[in-house]
XYZ file of C-alpha atoms in Angstrom:
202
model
C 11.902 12.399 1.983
C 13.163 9.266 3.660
C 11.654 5.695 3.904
C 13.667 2.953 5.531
C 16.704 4.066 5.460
C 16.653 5.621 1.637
C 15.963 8.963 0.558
C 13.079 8.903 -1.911
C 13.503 11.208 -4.946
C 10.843 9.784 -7.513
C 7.594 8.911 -7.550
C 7.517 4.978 -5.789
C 5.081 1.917 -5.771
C 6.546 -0.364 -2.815
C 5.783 -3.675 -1.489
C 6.991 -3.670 2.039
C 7.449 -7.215 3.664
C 6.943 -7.632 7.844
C 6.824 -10.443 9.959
C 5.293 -8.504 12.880
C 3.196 -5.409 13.328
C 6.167 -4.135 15.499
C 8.477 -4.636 12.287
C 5.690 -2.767 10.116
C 5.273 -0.041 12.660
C 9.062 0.389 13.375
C 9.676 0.299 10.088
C 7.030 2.922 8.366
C 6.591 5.317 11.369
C 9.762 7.499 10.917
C 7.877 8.258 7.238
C 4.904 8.232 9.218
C 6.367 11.399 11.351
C 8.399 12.843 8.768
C 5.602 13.467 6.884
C 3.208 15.135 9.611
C 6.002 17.505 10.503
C 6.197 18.679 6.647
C 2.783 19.101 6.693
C 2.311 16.102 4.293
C -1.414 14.576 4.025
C -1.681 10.728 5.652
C -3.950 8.358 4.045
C -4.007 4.880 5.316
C -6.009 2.098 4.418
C -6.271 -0.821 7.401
C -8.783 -3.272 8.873
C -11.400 -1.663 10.561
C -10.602 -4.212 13.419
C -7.326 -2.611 13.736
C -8.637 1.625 13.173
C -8.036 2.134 17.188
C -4.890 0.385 17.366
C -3.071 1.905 14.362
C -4.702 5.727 15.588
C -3.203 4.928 19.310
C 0.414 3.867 17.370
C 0.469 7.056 15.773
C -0.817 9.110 18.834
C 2.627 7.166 20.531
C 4.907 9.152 18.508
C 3.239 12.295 19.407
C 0.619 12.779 16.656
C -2.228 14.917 17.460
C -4.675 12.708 15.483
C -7.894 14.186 16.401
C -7.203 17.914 14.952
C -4.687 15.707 11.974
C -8.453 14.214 10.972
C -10.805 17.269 11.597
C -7.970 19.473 9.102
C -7.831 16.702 6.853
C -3.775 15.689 7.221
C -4.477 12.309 7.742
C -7.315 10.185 6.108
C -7.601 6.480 7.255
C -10.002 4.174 5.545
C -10.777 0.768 5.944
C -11.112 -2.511 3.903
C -14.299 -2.670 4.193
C -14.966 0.563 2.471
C -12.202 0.005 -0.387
C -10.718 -2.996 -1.390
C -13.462 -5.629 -0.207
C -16.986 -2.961 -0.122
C -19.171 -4.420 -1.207
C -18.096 -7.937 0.314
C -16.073 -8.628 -2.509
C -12.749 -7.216 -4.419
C -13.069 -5.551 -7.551
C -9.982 -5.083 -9.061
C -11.181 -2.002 -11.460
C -13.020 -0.460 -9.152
C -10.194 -0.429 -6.456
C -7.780 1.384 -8.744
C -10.527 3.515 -9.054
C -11.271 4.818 -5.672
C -7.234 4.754 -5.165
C -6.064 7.003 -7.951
C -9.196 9.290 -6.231
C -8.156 9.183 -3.195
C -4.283 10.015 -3.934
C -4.951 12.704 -6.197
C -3.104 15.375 -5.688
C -6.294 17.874 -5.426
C -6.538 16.033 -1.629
C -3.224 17.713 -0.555
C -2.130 21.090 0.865
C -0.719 23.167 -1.306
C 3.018 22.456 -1.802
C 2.509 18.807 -0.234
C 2.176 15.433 -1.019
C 0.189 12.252 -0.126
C 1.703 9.882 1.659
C 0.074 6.250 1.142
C -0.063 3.563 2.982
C -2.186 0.720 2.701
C -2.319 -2.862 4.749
C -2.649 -5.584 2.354
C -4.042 -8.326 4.663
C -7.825 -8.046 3.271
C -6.494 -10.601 0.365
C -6.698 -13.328 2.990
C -10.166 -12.341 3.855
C -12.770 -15.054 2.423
C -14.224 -12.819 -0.155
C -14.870 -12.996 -4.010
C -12.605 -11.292 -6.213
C -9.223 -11.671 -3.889
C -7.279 -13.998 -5.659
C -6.786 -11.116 -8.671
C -4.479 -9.511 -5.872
C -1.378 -9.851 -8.380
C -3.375 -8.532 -11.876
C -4.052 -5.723 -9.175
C -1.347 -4.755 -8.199
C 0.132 -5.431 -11.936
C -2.442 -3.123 -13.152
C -1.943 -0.223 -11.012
C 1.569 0.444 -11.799
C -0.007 1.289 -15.390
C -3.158 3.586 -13.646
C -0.885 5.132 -11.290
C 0.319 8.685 -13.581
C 4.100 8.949 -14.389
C 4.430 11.496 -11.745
C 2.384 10.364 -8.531
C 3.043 10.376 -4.264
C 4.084 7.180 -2.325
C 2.359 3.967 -2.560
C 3.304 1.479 -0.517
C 1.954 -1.969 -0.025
C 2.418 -3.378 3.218
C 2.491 -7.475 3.563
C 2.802 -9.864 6.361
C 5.104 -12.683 5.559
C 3.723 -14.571 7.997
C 0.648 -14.850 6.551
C 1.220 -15.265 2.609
C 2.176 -18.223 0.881
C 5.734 -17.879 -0.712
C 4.554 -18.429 -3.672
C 2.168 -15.196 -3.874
C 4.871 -13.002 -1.888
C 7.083 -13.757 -5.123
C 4.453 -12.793 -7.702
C 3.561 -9.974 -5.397
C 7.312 -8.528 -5.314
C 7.027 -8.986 -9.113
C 4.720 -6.274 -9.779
C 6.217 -4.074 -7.542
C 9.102 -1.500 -8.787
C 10.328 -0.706 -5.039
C 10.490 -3.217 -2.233
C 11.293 -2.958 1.435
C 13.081 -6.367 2.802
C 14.641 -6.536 6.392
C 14.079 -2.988 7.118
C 15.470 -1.841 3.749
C 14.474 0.237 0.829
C 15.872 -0.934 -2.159
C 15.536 -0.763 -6.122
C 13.667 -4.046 -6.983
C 15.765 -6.536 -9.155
C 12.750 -8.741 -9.160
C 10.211 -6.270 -10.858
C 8.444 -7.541 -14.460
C 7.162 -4.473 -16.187
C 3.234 -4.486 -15.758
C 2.727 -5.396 -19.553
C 4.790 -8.246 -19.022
C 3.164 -9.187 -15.999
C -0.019 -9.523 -17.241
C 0.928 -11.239 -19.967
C 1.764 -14.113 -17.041
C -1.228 -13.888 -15.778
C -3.390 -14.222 -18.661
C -1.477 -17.525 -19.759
C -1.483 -18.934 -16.211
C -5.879 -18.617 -16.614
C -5.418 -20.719 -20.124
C -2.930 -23.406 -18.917
């Protein structure tokens, strides 16, 4: 299994870092593709704004995405039904509905999940999005020792340093320039949270 430019042999939680949707797209789509002609299940999670665009991307590269969603291959979901329902983002909840919709009961037999999910909905004006960090903190310790690709894709040109750092933190994996790499950066969740918790006292 290869993701920019690395062969994958473990389970992963990535933060991927773009500055375009071109970079995101050129980036991801080789996975993307890879994993459609192993038989692999899709599920994305994007803007609903942005459902017809990312469907059209993939039908680009030659997906068949109308008989890939009637067979079940490839799931996309939006924000608004996952990470802000409700109008708001609930951090327990979300890990939640993730670790359903990953399990491992959703794929073919013999194949994985393949996970992808635009993180842009924490710049949506919503309650509950500033706890992006615990979140992502937190999953690492929901997600089971042994689980498919997550990765967390972020637009650099829309975060403030400042939360890209704590974001890149949490994350075990990152993809920077194009680039799969081991993250040098990562704080174990436990750690993490720790942070977190004394950042709310001071």
């Amino acid at each position: 299994m290869k993701l920019a430019g690395s062969s994958l042999t473990h389970s992963c939680h990535v933060c991927a870092f773009f500055h375009t949707q071109e970079e995101r797209y050129q980036v991801l789509m080789p996975f993307i593709k890879e994993g459609f002609e192993n038989g692999d299940r899709a599920f994305h999670i994007v803007n609903a704004s942005q459902h017809a665009e990312h469907l059209n991307r993939l039908q680009q590269e030659g997906i068949d995405t109308a008989t890939a969603q009637a067979n079940g291959q490839l799931e996309i979901q939006h924000w608004q039904e996952t990470y802000i329902k409700d109008g708001r983002f609930d951090q327990y909840q979300m890990i939640e509905t993730l670790k359903a919709a990953i399990s491992p009961s959703n794929n073919p037999p013999g194949k994985i999940s393949r996970n992808i999910a635009h993180m842009e909905w924490a710049l949506e004006d919503v309650p509950g999005v500033h706890n992006i960090v615990e979140y992502e903190a937190r999953l690492n310790q929901a997600l089971p020792k042994q689980h498919d690709p997550v990765i967390c894709t972020y637009d650099l040109s829309r975060f403030d340093a400042s939360v890209v750092i704590d974001i890149m933190r949490t994350h075990p994996m990152v993809i920077i320039g194009g680039i799969l790499q081991e993250n040098p950066f990562y704080v174990p969740s436990e750690e993490m949270l720790r942070e977190i918790e004394a950042r709310k006292i001071t």
